[in-house]
Amino acid sequence: MAKHEYGEVDAMTSPPDGAAVQSATEIIRDLDEQARRPRLDARAMPASVYWSEAFHAAEIQKIFRAEWCCVGREQDLAGAGSYVTCEIAGEPVIVVRDEDKGIRALSNICRHRMARLLEGSGTVKRISCPYHAWAYDLSGALARAPLMPEDFRTDGIRLPEFAVDIWNGFVYVSLDRDAEPLTSRLTDLTGRLANFRIDEFVPLFRARETWNNNWKSLVENFTEPYHFAMVHTETVEPALPTRLTDHEQECGEAYNIFHQHRVPGSSFEYDGDVVYANDQLAEAEQLVQPIICIYPSHLIALSAERLFWLSLQPEGTDHVNIFWGVDVFPGTIPAGEEGEQRKQELRASFERINEEDRGVVEQIQRNVRSPFAEPGPIAPKERSLWEFQRYLARRLGAG
Ligand code: FES
Ligand SMILES: [Fe+2]
């Protein structure tokens, strides 16, 4: 589908014509009712969860300000002072490698007059404010405040710090310092994926973009293979056909998962043979490609040789900021010019797939406020959507 086929999406803040304005509590109750249906009788989520401002505010408070959000890979922060900036639930955050090689997440708001400290990514010796040059060390402690009175003391002034957890080389931040560590919620998944050696994958490229849809539509789209034949007719479907997907995988409280199976010898990602450099994977496992959502919004498509992942942050009800990338297993990509070409091919393939999906999820956003928009039954291949509904209902406190 062409990128701009559906045009720009208008802000959608009001209910469909004639519909009563529902409170977040009422929508959460509807969602919970839906999520309690037996799996094989499951239905898509109520349309209001995609456009209600009240529901969105509840999601920000109870999910994005409380949960773990992926901010990239450990290897994106190579040495001391290496940093990336991001926003979690609208909160500006710096993720930085400190002097002791630990990874810290600090508030990106200066303690003087609240200016933004760092932008983008890069490497710094100190975190220096662009407004009046207050400078913080890599632990977030104020180290310098020029032209302040002689008796001004910097000690005790620090950037607020958030919780960090690392799972398989992915770095996660939670604004809630008391959040239960993500790694302990993913123990069984860690075991199931151990042979893939995810922590060894190395970064190939990174990208950031904003789509005009609710974040949940993209989570749902990524975690169901039901649409492959129609939306990815010439890309994903020939190599990883819907009929070969296994949605009977046990899911956890903190994630959902299904398995794709590759048609031997096929790849939509680049010309040439796939190199299986990871000898820990048995031959049958080399053809298995798990698709995982680590709740709320970290999406992973894993294979023996590459790791395609997206981390989503909602911006209002109808925009989503996407940080995504591809990492590869060491030895998969040849050195030199050939390797560079492979990298470009991989990037082009995933950009194409993203555009195919983007056409659909942005169109859905245009439809959700229609008085005729009613959720229908979901297919067995969409099991992950049912799992996701149940997660949302739990986190939003439906009981
Ligand atoms: S706001 Fe940062 S030094 Fe003034
Ligand atoms: Fe898709």
XYZ file of C-alpha atoms and ligand atoms in Angstrom:
404
model
C 0.000 0.000 0.000
C 1.324 3.447 -0.881
C 2.644 5.509 1.991
C 0.304 8.464 1.681
C -2.711 6.726 0.218
C -4.831 7.598 3.223
C -3.584 11.149 3.725
C -3.188 12.867 7.072
C -5.299 11.790 10.015
C -7.214 14.560 11.783
C -7.103 14.840 15.543
C -9.887 12.694 16.928
C -10.962 13.885 20.297
C -14.727 13.594 20.244
C -16.993 10.549 20.213
C -18.809 9.394 17.083
C -21.914 11.374 16.265
C -24.680 10.517 18.632
C -22.489 8.409 20.959
C -22.421 9.125 24.684
C -19.075 10.248 26.091
C -17.760 7.334 28.122
C -15.461 7.715 31.091
C -12.178 5.784 31.209
C -13.703 3.558 33.895
C -16.594 2.626 31.624
C -14.299 1.861 28.694
C -11.980 -0.210 30.887
C -15.012 -2.144 32.117
C -16.073 -2.815 28.504
C -12.535 -3.878 27.632
C -12.374 -6.176 30.637
C -15.671 -7.787 29.715
C -14.319 -8.403 26.232
C -11.007 -9.773 27.501
C -12.795 -12.274 29.725
C -14.377 -14.017 26.757
C -12.993 -17.489 26.067
C -10.106 -17.385 23.626
C -11.948 -19.011 20.754
C -14.867 -16.650 21.212
C -12.686 -13.520 21.483
C -13.556 -10.236 19.802
C -11.541 -7.186 18.768
C -11.281 -4.366 21.322
C -13.994 -1.688 21.612
C -13.390 1.160 19.138
C -13.201 3.759 21.940
C -9.878 2.380 23.223
C -8.295 3.796 20.050
C -9.601 7.365 20.284
C -10.822 8.184 23.802
C -8.701 10.852 25.504
C -9.856 9.615 28.905
C -8.782 6.061 28.145
C -5.472 7.342 26.794
C -4.826 9.278 30.035
C -5.410 6.048 31.986
C -2.964 4.183 29.745
C -0.283 6.818 30.294
C -0.730 6.763 34.036
C -1.098 3.031 34.644
C 0.949 1.612 31.790
C 3.553 3.939 30.314
C 4.476 5.704 33.580
C 4.596 2.389 35.432
C 5.919 -0.195 32.967
C 9.269 -0.932 31.324
C 9.943 0.741 27.990
C 12.727 -0.359 25.669
C 15.169 2.461 24.827
C 17.594 0.518 22.618
C 20.405 -1.985 22.910
C 23.319 -2.005 25.335
C 25.690 -1.785 22.398
C 24.117 1.525 21.362
C 25.868 2.895 24.466
C 29.410 1.894 23.686
C 31.627 3.673 26.253
C 31.503 6.082 29.217
C 29.494 9.185 28.311
C 27.707 7.520 25.405
C 24.023 8.524 25.600
C 20.633 8.415 23.921
C 17.668 10.639 24.719
C 14.030 9.636 24.538
C 10.624 10.373 25.979
C 8.721 7.918 28.113
C 5.093 8.883 28.689
C 6.132 12.381 27.599
C 8.908 12.491 30.215
C 12.306 13.532 28.770
C 14.942 10.941 29.680
C 18.702 10.591 29.131
C 20.057 7.050 29.053
C 23.803 7.202 29.583
C 26.773 4.911 30.201
C 28.431 6.178 33.391
C 32.100 6.176 34.476
C 31.697 2.720 36.044
C 30.294 1.284 32.773
C 26.803 1.037 34.264
C 23.763 2.320 32.411
C 21.714 5.042 34.068
C 18.446 6.718 33.142
C 18.311 10.362 34.244
C 15.790 13.144 33.927
C 16.641 15.313 30.925
C 15.413 18.462 32.716
C 17.946 20.864 34.212
C 17.666 21.527 37.972
C 18.265 25.241 37.434
C 15.398 26.493 35.279
C 14.175 23.307 33.653
C 15.802 23.530 30.228
C 16.258 20.377 28.139
C 19.829 19.169 28.702
C 20.694 16.825 25.828
C 19.209 16.122 22.417
C 19.494 13.069 20.145
C 22.397 10.771 20.897
C 26.184 11.048 21.133
C 29.004 11.055 23.658
C 29.700 13.613 26.388
C 32.165 13.950 29.255
C 29.603 15.845 31.287
C 25.932 16.622 30.824
C 26.072 20.335 30.208
C 22.988 22.543 30.055
C 22.762 24.627 26.874
C 20.990 27.452 28.759
C 23.376 28.639 31.554
C 26.025 25.884 31.445
C 25.261 24.042 34.647
C 27.089 20.743 34.220
C 26.304 17.324 35.701
C 28.615 14.325 35.914
C 27.584 11.016 34.343
C 25.908 9.918 37.571
C 23.609 12.954 37.385
C 25.270 14.940 40.224
C 25.701 18.661 39.645
C 29.425 19.297 39.210
C 29.559 22.922 38.088
C 27.345 26.005 38.173
C 29.179 29.023 36.767
C 28.987 32.519 38.286
C 26.906 31.449 41.249
C 27.707 33.021 44.674
C 30.905 31.839 46.429
C 28.967 29.899 49.035
C 26.711 28.094 46.527
C 26.977 24.360 47.076
C 26.474 21.903 44.236
C 26.324 18.823 46.461
C 22.872 17.455 46.959
C 21.693 18.698 43.569
C 21.115 15.737 41.244
C 19.089 14.814 38.223
C 16.256 12.469 39.217
C 17.086 8.896 38.291
C 14.811 6.201 36.894
C 14.970 2.404 37.011
C 16.989 0.482 34.392
C 16.801 -3.201 33.548
C 18.592 -5.161 30.843
C 17.194 -8.239 29.146
C 19.139 -10.004 26.415
C 21.053 -6.834 25.528
C 17.912 -4.669 25.363
C 17.861 -1.694 27.739
C 14.561 -0.871 29.450
C 13.655 2.118 31.600
C 10.788 2.484 34.053
C 9.747 5.835 35.514
C 8.542 3.837 38.518
C 11.588 3.130 40.618
C 9.678 0.440 42.477
C 8.655 -1.455 39.335
C 9.201 -5.202 39.588
C 12.319 -5.978 37.497
C 11.369 -6.948 33.969
C 13.916 -9.757 33.843
C 12.166 -11.570 36.684
C 8.866 -11.325 34.769
C 10.475 -12.817 31.665
C 12.266 -15.802 33.204
C 10.444 -18.444 31.188
C 10.774 -16.487 27.935
C 14.492 -16.091 28.563
C 14.823 -19.857 28.813
C 12.724 -20.502 25.714
C 14.821 -18.136 23.585
C 18.236 -18.983 25.072
C 19.553 -20.782 21.970
C 19.079 -17.661 19.845
C 21.774 -15.886 21.939
C 19.967 -12.553 21.581
C 22.452 -10.732 23.794
C 25.193 -11.327 21.208
C 23.436 -9.604 18.286
C 25.169 -6.432 17.079
C 23.478 -3.233 15.835
C 23.059 -2.795 12.079
C 20.941 0.367 11.889
C 18.446 2.504 13.837
C 15.521 4.694 12.758
C 12.890 6.926 14.370
C 9.543 7.810 12.873
C 6.018 8.876 13.803
C 2.914 7.196 12.413
C -0.636 8.529 12.476
C -2.326 5.782 14.431
C -2.988 4.617 17.946
C -0.050 2.673 19.413
C -2.202 -0.397 20.096
C -3.113 -0.888 16.433
C 0.560 -1.336 15.652
C 1.100 -3.752 18.541
C -1.851 -5.783 17.271
C -0.719 -5.636 13.667
C 2.798 -6.773 14.540
C 1.627 -9.688 16.636
C -0.771 -11.378 14.235
C 0.141 -13.241 11.029
C -3.458 -13.286 9.755
C -2.808 -10.320 7.424
C 0.362 -11.570 5.711
C -1.217 -12.902 2.509
C -3.157 -9.676 1.903
C -0.787 -6.967 3.150
C 2.620 -8.600 2.614
C 1.704 -10.572 -0.491
C 5.119 -10.365 -2.114
C 7.293 -9.856 0.958
C 6.605 -11.799 4.154
C 3.969 -14.273 2.931
C 6.100 -16.256 0.430
C 8.911 -16.761 2.964
C 6.892 -16.980 6.184
C 3.362 -17.981 5.181
C 0.452 -17.504 7.555
C -0.472 -21.171 7.259
C 2.891 -22.173 8.800
C 2.577 -19.938 11.859
C 2.060 -21.519 15.237
C -0.081 -19.408 17.532
C -0.417 -22.154 20.135
C 2.644 -20.941 22.017
C 2.109 -20.407 25.727
C 2.200 -16.672 26.504
C 3.259 -15.033 29.764
C 1.907 -12.276 31.962
C 4.474 -9.820 30.592
C 4.590 -10.901 26.940
C 2.873 -12.658 24.069
C 4.526 -14.801 21.417
C 3.827 -16.837 18.319
C 6.142 -18.672 15.945
C 6.628 -18.124 12.242
C 8.260 -20.880 10.212
C 10.468 -20.034 7.279
C 10.094 -21.893 4.010
C 13.596 -23.460 3.698
C 15.895 -21.447 1.471
C 13.590 -18.433 1.206
C 14.189 -14.896 2.377
C 12.339 -11.695 1.569
C 15.091 -9.655 3.179
C 17.973 -9.940 0.723
C 19.291 -11.901 -2.233
C 21.635 -14.743 -1.474
C 21.768 -17.534 1.062
C 21.014 -17.010 4.712
C 24.138 -17.547 6.815
C 23.457 -19.501 9.992
C 26.400 -18.484 12.158
C 24.814 -19.489 15.467
C 25.746 -23.155 15.899
C 23.721 -23.422 19.089
C 20.516 -23.566 17.051
C 19.470 -26.984 15.777
C 18.574 -27.148 12.085
C 14.826 -27.126 12.806
C 15.214 -24.130 15.109
C 16.943 -22.171 12.353
C 13.622 -22.016 10.527
C 11.643 -20.816 13.551
C 11.078 -17.078 13.855
C 9.411 -16.022 17.122
C 7.319 -12.832 17.098
C 7.142 -11.342 20.570
C 5.521 -8.380 22.275
C 7.095 -7.516 25.593
C 4.347 -5.432 27.140
C 3.430 -2.783 26.716
C 5.090 -1.874 23.452
C 8.363 -3.616 22.646
C 7.936 -5.653 19.469
C 10.499 -8.209 18.368
C 10.767 -10.364 15.248
C 13.579 -12.781 15.931
C 15.346 -15.160 13.594
C 18.586 -17.114 13.695
C 20.461 -14.323 11.951
C 18.681 -11.038 12.573
C 16.656 -9.188 15.144
C 14.047 -6.696 13.933
C 12.561 -4.671 16.785
C 10.375 -1.644 17.439
C 9.742 0.287 20.617
C 6.545 2.363 20.647
C 5.625 5.456 22.623
C 2.152 6.910 22.145
C 1.824 10.583 21.389
C -1.837 11.258 22.025
C -4.498 8.845 20.852
C -3.659 9.021 17.165
C 0.114 9.253 16.842
C 2.820 6.831 17.808
C 6.561 7.451 17.999
C 8.513 4.446 16.807
C 12.148 3.731 17.557
C 13.179 0.703 15.550
C 16.231 -1.120 14.366
C 17.803 -4.255 13.061
C 20.639 -6.150 14.748
C 22.435 -9.180 13.334
C 24.087 -12.258 14.738
C 27.904 -11.892 14.515
C 29.242 -13.448 11.318
C 25.949 -13.107 9.421
C 26.934 -10.073 7.368
C 30.056 -10.270 5.213
C 32.741 -7.621 5.629
C 33.401 -4.737 3.212
C 31.305 -3.660 0.256
C 29.239 -6.831 0.150
C 28.309 -6.304 3.788
C 27.328 -2.699 3.141
C 25.092 -3.831 0.292
C 23.476 -6.488 2.492
C 22.831 -3.826 5.115
C 21.140 -1.557 2.570
C 19.013 -4.463 1.297
C 17.930 -5.347 4.811
C 17.038 -1.759 5.578
C 15.046 -1.395 2.361
C 13.168 -4.656 3.072
C 12.114 -3.638 6.549
C 11.213 -0.131 5.421
C 8.988 -1.697 2.772
C 7.281 -3.991 5.276
C 6.757 -1.074 7.644
C 5.134 0.916 4.852
C 2.845 -2.002 4.016
C 1.706 -2.148 7.648
C 1.553 1.614 8.021
C -1.009 1.904 5.235
C -3.357 -0.383 7.125
C -2.965 0.870 10.693
C -3.260 4.531 9.670
C -6.415 3.699 7.761
C -7.868 1.962 10.824
C -7.343 5.153 12.812
C -9.550 6.996 10.330
C -12.293 4.437 10.876
C -12.442 3.960 14.640
C -14.726 6.928 15.351
C -17.373 5.903 12.881
C -20.736 5.124 14.536
C -20.654 1.994 12.387
C -17.298 0.804 13.756
C -18.029 -2.339 15.748
C -15.401 -4.847 16.837
C -15.848 -8.285 15.307
C -14.674 -11.796 16.193
C -10.942 -12.440 15.935
C -9.363 -15.423 14.235
C -7.393 -18.208 15.943
C -4.262 -16.815 14.251
C -4.880 -13.596 16.185
C -4.476 -15.206 19.586
C -1.897 -12.566 20.618
C -4.604 -9.880 20.389
C -6.638 -11.702 23.005
C -3.538 -12.003 25.197
C -2.862 -8.274 24.747
C -6.440 -7.350 25.729
C -6.105 -9.358 28.897
C -2.825 -7.628 29.718
C -4.373 -4.168 29.174
C -7.386 -5.000 31.335
C -5.063 -6.251 34.126
C -2.783 -3.212 34.042
C -5.637 -0.740 33.844
C -6.963 -2.174 37.062
C -10.089 -3.828 35.805
C -9.571 -6.546 38.404
S 18.350 25.941 32.907
Fe 20.067 24.710 32.871
S 21.664 26.020 33.492
Fe 19.931 27.261 33.523
Fe 2.524 -6.767 8.934
